[in-house]
Short mmCIF file of C-alpha atoms in Angstrom, two decimals:
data_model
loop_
_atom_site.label_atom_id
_atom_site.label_comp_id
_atom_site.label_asym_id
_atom_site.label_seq_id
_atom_site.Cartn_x
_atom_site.Cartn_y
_atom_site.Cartn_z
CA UNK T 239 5.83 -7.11 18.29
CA UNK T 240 7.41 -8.12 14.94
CA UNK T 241 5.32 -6.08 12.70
CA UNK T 242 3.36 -3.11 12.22
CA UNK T 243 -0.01 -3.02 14.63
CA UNK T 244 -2.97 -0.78 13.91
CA UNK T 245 -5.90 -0.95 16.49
CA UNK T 246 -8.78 -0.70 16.39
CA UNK T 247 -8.81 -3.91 13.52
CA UNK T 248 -12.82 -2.22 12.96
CA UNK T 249 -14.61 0.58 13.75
CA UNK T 250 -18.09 1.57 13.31
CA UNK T 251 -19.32 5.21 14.47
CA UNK T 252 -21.80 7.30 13.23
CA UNK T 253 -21.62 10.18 11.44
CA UNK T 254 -20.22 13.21 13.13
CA UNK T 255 -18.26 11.22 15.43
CA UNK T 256 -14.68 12.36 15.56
CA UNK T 257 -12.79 9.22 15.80
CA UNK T 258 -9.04 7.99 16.79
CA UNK T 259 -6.49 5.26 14.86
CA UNK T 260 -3.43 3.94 16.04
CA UNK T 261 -0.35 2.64 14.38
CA UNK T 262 2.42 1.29 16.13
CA UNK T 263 5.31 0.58 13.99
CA UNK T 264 8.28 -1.72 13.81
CA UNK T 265 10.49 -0.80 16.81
CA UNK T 266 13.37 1.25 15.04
CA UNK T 267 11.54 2.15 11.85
CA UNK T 268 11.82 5.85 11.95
CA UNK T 269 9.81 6.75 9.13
CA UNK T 270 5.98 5.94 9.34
CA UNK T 271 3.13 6.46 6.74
CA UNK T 272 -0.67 6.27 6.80
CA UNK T 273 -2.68 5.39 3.83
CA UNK T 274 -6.44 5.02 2.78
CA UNK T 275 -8.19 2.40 0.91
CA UNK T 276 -11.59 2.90 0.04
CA UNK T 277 -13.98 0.23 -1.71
CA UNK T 278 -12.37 -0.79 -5.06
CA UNK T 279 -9.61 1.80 -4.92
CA UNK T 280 -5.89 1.27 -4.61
CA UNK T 281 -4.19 2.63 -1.93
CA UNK T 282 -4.35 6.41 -1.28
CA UNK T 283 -1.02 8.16 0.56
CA UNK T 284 -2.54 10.23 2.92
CA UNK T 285 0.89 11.51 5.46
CA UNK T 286 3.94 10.83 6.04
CA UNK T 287 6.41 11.00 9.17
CA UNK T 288 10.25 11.15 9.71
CA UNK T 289 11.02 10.79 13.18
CA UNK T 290 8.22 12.84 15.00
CA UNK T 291 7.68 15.50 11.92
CA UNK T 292 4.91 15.41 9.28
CA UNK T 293 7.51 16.89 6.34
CA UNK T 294 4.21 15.69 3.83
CA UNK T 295 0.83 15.73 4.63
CA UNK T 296 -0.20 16.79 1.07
CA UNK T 297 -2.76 13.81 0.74
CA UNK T 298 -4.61 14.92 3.59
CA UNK T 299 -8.33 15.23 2.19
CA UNK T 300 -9.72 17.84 4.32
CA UNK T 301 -8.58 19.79 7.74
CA UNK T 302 -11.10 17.01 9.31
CA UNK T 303 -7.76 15.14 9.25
CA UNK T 304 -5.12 15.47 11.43
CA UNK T 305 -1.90 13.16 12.67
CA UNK T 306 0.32 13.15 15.53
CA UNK T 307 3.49 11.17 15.73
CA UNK T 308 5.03 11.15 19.41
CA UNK T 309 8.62 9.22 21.22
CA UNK T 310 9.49 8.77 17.14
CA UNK T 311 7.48 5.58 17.45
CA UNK T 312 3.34 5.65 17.84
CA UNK T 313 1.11 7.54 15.76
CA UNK T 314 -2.58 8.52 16.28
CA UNK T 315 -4.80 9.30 13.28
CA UNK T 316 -7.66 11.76 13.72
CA UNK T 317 -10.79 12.28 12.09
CA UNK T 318 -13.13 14.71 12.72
CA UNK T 319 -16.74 15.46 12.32
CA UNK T 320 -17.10 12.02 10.41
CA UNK T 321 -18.74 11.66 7.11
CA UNK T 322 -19.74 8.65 5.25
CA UNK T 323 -16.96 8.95 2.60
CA UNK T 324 -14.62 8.80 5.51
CA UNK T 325 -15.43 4.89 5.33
CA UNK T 326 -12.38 3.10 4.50
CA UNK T 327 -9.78 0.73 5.40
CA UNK T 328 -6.67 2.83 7.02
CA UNK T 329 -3.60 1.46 6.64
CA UNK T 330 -0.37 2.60 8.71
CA UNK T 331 3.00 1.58 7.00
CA UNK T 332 6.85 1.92 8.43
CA UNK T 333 9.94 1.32 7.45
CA UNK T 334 13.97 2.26 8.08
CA UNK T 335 13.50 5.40 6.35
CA UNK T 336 16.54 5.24 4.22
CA UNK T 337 16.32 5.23 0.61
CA UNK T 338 14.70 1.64 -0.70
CA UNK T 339 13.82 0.31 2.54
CA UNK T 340 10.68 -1.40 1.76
CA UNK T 341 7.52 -0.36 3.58
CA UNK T 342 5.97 -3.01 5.90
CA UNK T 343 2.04 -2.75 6.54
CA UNK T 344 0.11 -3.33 9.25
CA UNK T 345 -3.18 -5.69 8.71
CA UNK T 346 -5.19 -1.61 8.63
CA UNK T 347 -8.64 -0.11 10.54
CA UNK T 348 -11.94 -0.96 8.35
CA UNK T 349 -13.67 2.14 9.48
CA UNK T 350 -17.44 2.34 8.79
CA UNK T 351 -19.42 5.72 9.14
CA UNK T 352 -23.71 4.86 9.35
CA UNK V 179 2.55 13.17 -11.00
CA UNK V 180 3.33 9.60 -10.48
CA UNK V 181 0.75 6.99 -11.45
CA UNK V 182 0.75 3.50 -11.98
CA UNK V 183 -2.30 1.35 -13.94
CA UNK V 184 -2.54 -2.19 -13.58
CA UNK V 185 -4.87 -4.65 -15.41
CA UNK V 186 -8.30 -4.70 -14.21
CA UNK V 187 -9.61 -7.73 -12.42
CA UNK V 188 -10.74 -10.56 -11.79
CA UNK V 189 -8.35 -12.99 -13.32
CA UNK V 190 -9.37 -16.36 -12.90
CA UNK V 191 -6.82 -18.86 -13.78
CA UNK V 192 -6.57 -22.81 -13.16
CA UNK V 193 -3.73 -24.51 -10.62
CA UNK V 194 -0.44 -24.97 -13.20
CA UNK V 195 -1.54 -21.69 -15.49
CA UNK V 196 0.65 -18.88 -16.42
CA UNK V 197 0.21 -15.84 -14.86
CA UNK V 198 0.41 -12.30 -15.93
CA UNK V 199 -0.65 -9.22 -14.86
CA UNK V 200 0.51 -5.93 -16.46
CA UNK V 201 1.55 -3.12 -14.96
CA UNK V 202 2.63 0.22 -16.17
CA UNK V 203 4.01 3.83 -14.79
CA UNK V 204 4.06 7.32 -15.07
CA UNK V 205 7.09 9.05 -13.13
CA UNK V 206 9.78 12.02 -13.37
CA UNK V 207 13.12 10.78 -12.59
CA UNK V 208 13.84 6.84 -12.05
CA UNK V 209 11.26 5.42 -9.93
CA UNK V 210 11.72 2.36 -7.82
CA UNK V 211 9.12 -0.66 -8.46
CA UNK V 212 7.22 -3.30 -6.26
CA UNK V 213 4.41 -5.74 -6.30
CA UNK V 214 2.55 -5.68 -2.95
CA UNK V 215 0.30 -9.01 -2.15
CA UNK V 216 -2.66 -9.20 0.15
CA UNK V 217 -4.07 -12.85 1.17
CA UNK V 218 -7.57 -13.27 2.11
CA UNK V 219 -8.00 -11.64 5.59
CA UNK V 220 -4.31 -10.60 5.89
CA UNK V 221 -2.53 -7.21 5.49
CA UNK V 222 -0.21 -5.93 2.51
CA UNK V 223 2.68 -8.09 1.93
CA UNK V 224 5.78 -6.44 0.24
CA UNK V 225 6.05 -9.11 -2.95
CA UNK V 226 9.19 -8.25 -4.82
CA UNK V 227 10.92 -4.85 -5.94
CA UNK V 228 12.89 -3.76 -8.53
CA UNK V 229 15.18 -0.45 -7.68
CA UNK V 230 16.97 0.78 -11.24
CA UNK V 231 16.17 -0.34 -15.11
CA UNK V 232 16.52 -4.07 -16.13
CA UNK V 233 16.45 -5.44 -12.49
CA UNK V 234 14.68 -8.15 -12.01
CA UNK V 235 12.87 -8.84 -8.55
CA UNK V 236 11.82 -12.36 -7.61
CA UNK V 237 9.91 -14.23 -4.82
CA UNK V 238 7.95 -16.81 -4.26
CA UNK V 239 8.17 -18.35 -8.22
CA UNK V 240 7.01 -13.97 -9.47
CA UNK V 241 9.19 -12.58 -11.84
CA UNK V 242 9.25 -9.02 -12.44
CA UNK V 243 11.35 -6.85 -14.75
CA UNK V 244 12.01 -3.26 -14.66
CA UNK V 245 11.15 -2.15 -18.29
CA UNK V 246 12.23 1.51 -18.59
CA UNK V 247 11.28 1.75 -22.39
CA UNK V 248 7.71 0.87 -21.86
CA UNK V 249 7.28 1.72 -18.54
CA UNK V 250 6.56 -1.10 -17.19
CA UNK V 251 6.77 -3.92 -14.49
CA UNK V 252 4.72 -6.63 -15.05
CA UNK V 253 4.14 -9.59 -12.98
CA UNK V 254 4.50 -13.65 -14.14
CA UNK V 255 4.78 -16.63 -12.65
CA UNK V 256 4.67 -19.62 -14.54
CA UNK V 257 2.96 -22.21 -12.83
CA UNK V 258 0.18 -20.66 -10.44
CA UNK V 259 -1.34 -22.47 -7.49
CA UNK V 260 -4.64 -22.38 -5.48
CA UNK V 261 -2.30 -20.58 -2.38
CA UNK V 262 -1.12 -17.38 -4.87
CA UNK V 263 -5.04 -16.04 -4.47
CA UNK V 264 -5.01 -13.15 -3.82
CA UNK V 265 -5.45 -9.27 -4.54
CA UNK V 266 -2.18 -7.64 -6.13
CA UNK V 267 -0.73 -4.29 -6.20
CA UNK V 268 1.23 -2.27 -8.37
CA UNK V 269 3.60 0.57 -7.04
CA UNK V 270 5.89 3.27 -7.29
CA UNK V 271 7.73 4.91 -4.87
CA UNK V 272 9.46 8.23 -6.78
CA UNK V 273 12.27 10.72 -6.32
CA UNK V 274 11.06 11.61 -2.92
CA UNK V 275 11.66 8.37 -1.92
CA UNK V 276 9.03 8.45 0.49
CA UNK V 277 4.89 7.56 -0.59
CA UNK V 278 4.15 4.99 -2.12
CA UNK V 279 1.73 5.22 -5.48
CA UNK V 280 -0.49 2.30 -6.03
CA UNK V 281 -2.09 1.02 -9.16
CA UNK V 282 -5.88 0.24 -8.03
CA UNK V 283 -4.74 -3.74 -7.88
CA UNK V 284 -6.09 -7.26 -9.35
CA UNK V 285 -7.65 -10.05 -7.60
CA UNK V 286 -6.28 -13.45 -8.57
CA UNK V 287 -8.21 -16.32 -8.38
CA UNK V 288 -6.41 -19.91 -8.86
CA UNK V 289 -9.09 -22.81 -8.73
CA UNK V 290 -7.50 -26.39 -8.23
#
């Protein structure tokens, strides 16, 4: 497609749950980013990609997290062992990945932990 | 590290107002600048940017100038309509060229 597509759109799970997001970026956009937006918050950067490595994953919140980049285009978003602060809206962003290129966002997973 | 604050919310403005809303940063080294909008139900739309001191990016009927002395890079646009609701965000992306840093963001709402 034209832009960036995250699946599931929503995603309700109870706690404990491990659970799985998806980004597919822009076809060519080497560089890929996921970010977190919880309830009256701005966006938080949790990792970054260039090409199939992970050279920042310093916003990580806890080892419950984990990301996987593979063929330099999808990436899969783990979370472990949910918890209820896990709720958020996760957005995946890509872009050319040389300097300036603006990032493009997809429309983001509202994930809800009961 | 790099931070950017952005006037709370709401703002609630008539059709044909002038708009503002103020943004300012904290970064090493010479950031580059950008105004992200998201419409009701739809994801985060790159606005306008601003890449060294004194540019000015512009979309849309926004204006934003890249104020190095004050840090700043606030948004106008002089005549607002009922389509420009939205929520608005702030952000940074420093020397690493890489994450963005968002300001928490402002919902506009333009009544007719």
């Amino acid at each position: 497609g034209a832009g960036v597509s995250q699946s599931p759109s929503n995603k309700v799970t109870e706690k404990g749950k491990d659970v799985e997001l998806r980004c597919d970026p822009i076809s060519g956009h080497t560089a890929l980013y996921w970010y977190r937006q919880r309830l009256g918050q701005g966006l938080e950067f949790l990792i970054y990609f260039q090409g199939n490595s992970a050279p920042d994953k310093s916003g990580l919140p806890s080892d419950r997290f984990s990301a996987e980049r593979t063929g330099e285009s999808v990436s899969t978003l783990t979370i472990q062992r949910t918890q209820q602060e896990d709720s958020a809206v996760y957005l995946c962003a890509s872009s050319l990945g040389t300097d300036n290129q603006p990032q493009h966002f997809g429309d983001g997973t509202r994930l809800s932990i009961l | 590290g790099n931070s950017v604050t952005q006037m709370e919310g709401p703002v609630t403005l008539s059709e044909e107002a002038f708009l503002t809303i103020n943004c300012t940063y904290t970064a090493t080294g010479y950031p580059s600048l950008f105004w992200y909008v998201q419409y009701p139900g739809e994801g985060l739309q790159l606005l306008l940017k601003a890449t060294k001191a004194d540019d000015k990016g512009s979309n849309k009927g926004f204006e934003a100038t890249y104020r190095k002395e004050t840090t700043s890079f606030h948004l106008e646009k002089g005549s607002v309509q009922v389509s420009d609701s939205a929520v608005y965000f702030c952000a940074l992306r420093g020397g690493s060229n890489y994450k963005l840093t968002f300001g928490k963001g402002t919902l506009l709402t333009v009544n007719p």
